[in-house]
PDB file of C-alpha atoms in Angstrom:
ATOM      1  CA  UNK A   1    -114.053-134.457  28.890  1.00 77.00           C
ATOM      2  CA  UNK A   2    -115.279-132.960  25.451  1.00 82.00           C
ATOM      3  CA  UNK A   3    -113.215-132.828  22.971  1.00 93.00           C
ATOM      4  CA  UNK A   4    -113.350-131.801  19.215  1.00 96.00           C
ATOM      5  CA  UNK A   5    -110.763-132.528  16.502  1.00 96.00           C
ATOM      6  CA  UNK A   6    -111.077-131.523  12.884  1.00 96.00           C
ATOM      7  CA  UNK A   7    -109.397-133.299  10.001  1.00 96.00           C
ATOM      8  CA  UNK A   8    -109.749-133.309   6.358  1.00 96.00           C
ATOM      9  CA  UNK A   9    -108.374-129.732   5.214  1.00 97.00           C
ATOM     10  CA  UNK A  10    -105.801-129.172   2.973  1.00 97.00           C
ATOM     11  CA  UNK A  11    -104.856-127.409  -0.491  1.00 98.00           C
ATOM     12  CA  UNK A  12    -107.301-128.096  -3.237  1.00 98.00           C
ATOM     13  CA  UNK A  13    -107.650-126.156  -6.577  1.00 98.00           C
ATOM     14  CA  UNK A  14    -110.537-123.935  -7.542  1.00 98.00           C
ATOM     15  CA  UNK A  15    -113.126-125.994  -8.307  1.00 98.00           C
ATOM     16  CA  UNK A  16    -112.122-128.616  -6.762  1.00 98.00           C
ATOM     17  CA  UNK A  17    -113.874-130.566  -3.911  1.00 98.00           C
ATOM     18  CA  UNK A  18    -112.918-131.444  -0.298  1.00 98.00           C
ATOM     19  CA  UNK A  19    -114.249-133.215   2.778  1.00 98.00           C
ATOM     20  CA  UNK A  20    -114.126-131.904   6.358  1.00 98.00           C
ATOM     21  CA  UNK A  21    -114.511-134.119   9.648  1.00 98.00           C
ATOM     22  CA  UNK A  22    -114.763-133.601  12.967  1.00 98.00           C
ATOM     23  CA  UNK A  23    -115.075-136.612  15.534  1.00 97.00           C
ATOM     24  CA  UNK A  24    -116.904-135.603  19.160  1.00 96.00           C
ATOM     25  CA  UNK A  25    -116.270-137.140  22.042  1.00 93.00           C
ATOM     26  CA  UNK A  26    -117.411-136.463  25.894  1.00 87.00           C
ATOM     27  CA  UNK A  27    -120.987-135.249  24.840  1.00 82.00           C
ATOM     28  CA  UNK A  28    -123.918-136.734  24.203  1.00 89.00           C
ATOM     29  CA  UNK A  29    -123.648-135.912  20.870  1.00 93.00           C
ATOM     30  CA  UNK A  30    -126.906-136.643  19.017  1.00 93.00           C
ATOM     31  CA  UNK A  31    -128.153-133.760  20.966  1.00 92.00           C
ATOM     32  CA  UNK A  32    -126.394-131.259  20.465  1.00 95.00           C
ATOM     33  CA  UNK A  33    -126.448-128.852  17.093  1.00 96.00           C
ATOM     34  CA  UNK A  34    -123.334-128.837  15.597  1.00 97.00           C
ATOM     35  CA  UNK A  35    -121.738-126.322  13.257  1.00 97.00           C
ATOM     36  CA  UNK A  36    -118.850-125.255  10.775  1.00 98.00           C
ATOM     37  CA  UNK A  37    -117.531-121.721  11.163  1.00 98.00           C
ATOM     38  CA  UNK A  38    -114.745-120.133   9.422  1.00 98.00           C
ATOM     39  CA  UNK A  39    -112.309-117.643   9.682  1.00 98.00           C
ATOM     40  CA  UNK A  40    -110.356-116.027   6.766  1.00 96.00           C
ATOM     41  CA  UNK A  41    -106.752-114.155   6.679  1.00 90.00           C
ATOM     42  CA  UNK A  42    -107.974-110.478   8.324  1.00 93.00           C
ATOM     43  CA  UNK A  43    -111.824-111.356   8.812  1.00 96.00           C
ATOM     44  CA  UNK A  44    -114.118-112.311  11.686  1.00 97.00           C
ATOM     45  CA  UNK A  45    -115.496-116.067  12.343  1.00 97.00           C
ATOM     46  CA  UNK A  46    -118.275-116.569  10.690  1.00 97.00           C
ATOM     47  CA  UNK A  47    -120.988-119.686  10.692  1.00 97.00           C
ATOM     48  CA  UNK A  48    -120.653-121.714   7.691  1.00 98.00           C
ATOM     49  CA  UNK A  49    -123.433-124.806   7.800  1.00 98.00           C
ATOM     50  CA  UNK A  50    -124.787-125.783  11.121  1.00 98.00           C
ATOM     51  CA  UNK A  51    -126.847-129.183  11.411  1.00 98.00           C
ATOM     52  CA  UNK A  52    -129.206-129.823  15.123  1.00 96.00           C
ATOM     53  CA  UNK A  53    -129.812-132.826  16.340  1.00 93.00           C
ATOM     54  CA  UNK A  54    -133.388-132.949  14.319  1.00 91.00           C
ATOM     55  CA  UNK A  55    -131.369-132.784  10.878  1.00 94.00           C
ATOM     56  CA  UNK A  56    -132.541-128.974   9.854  1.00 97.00           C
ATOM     57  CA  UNK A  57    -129.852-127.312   8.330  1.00 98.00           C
ATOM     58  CA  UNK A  58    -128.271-123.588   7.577  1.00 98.00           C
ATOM     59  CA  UNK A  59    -125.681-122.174   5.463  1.00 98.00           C
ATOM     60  CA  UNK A  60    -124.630-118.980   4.773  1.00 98.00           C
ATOM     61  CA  UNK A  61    -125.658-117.162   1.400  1.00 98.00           C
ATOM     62  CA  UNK A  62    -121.388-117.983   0.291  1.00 97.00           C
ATOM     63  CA  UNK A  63    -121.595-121.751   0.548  1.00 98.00           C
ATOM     64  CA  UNK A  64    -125.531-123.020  -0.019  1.00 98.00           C
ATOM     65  CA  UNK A  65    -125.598-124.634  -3.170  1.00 98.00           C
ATOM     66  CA  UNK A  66    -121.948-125.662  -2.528  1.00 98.00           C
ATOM     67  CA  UNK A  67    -120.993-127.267   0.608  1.00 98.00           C
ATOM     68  CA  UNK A  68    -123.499-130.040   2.559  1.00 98.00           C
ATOM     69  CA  UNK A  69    -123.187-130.441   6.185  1.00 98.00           C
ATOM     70  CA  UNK A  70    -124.182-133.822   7.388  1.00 98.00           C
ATOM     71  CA  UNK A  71    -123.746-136.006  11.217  1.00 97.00           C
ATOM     72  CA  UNK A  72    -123.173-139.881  11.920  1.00 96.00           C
ATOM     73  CA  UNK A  73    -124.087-140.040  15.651  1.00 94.00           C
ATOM     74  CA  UNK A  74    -123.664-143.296  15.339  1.00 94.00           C
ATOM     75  CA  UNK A  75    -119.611-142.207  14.765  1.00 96.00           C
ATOM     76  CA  UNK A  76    -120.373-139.163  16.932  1.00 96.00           C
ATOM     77  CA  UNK A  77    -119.325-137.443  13.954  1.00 97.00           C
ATOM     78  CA  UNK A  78    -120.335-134.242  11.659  1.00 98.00           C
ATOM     79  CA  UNK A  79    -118.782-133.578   8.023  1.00 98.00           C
ATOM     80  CA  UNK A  80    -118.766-130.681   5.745  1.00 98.00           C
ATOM     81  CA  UNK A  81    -118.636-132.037   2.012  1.00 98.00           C
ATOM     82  CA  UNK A  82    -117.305-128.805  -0.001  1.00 98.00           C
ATOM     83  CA  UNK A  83    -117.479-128.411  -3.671  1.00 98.00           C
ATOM     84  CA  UNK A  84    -116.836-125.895  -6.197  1.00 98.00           C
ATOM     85  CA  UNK A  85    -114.157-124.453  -3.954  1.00 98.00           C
ATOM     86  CA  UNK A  86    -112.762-121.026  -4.530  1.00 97.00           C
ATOM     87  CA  UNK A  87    -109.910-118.796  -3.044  1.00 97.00           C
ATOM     88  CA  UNK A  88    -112.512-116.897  -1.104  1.00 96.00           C
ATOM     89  CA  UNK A  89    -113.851-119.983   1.114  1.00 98.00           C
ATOM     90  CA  UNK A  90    -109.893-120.087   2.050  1.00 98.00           C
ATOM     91  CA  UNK A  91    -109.924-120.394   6.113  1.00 98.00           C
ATOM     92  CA  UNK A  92    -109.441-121.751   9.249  1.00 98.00           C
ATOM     93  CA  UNK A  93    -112.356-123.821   9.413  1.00 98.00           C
ATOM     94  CA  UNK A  94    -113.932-125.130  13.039  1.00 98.00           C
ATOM     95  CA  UNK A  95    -116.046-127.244  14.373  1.00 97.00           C
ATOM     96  CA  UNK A  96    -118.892-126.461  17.202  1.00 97.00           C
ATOM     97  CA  UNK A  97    -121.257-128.078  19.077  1.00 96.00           C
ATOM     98  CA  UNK A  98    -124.298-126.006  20.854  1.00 94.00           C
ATOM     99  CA  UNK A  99    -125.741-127.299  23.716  1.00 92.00           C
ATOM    100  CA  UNK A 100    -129.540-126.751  23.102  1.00 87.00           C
ATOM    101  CA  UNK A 101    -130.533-126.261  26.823  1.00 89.00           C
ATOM    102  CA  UNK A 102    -127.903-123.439  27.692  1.00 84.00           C
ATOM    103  CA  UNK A 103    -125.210-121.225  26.635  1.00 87.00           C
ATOM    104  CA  UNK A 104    -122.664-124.060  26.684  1.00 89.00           C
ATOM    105  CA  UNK A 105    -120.410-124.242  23.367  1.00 92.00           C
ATOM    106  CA  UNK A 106    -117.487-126.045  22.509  1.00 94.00           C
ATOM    107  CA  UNK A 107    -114.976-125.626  19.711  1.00 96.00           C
ATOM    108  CA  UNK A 108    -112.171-127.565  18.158  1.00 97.00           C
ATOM    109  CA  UNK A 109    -108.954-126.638  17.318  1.00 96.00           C
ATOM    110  CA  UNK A 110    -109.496-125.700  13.448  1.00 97.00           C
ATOM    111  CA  UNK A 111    -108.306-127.051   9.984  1.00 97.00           C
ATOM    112  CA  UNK A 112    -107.039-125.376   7.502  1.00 98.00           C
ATOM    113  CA  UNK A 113    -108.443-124.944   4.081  1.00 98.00           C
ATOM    114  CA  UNK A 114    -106.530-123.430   1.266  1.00 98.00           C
ATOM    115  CA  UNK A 115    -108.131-123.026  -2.178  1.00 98.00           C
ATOM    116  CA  UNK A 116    -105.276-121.599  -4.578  1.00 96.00           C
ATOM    117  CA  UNK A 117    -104.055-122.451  -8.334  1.00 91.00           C
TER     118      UNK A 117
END
């Protein structure tokens, strides 16, 4: 069955840099678009960088510039290299894979992300 599990979070200092991962199995992965979404203390989930199976890419306005997402479907695998961290990008962050042909989504548990001095 699918599964999703996110690693890589942590506490990191402002400005500092961090790398997310999140390992896919039970899919065929290569085809479906996966994504980074986020959920703060008090706010709704948003989308953070989402990555199809072509390699086109979106980020929200708070992260481009910042944070690269990236896949290995080779490793059935997508990251989410973040730089320049600040308190704000401070979430839950979680991993999601969009099935292209349907309204099928999956999600993994989260990681958490905490940017702090």
């Amino acid at each position: 069955q699918l599964q999703l599990v996110e690693s890589g979070g942590g506490l990191v200092q402002p400005g500092g840099s961090l790398k997310l991962s999140c390992a896919a199995s039970g899919i065929r992965f290569s085809i479906y678009a996966m994504g980074w979404y986020r959920q703060a203390p008090g706010k709704e989930r948003e989308l953070v960088a989402r990555i199809t199976g072509g390699g086109s890419t979106n980020y929200a306005d708070s992260v481009k510039g910042r944070f690269t997402i990236s896949r290995d479907n080779a490793k059935n695998t997508v990251y989410l290299q973040m730089n320049s961290l600040n308190p704000e990008d401070t979430a839950v962050y979680y991993c999601n894979a969009d099935y292209p042909f349907g309204h099928i989504s999956y999600w993994g548990q989260g990681t958490q992300l905490t940017v702090s001095a």
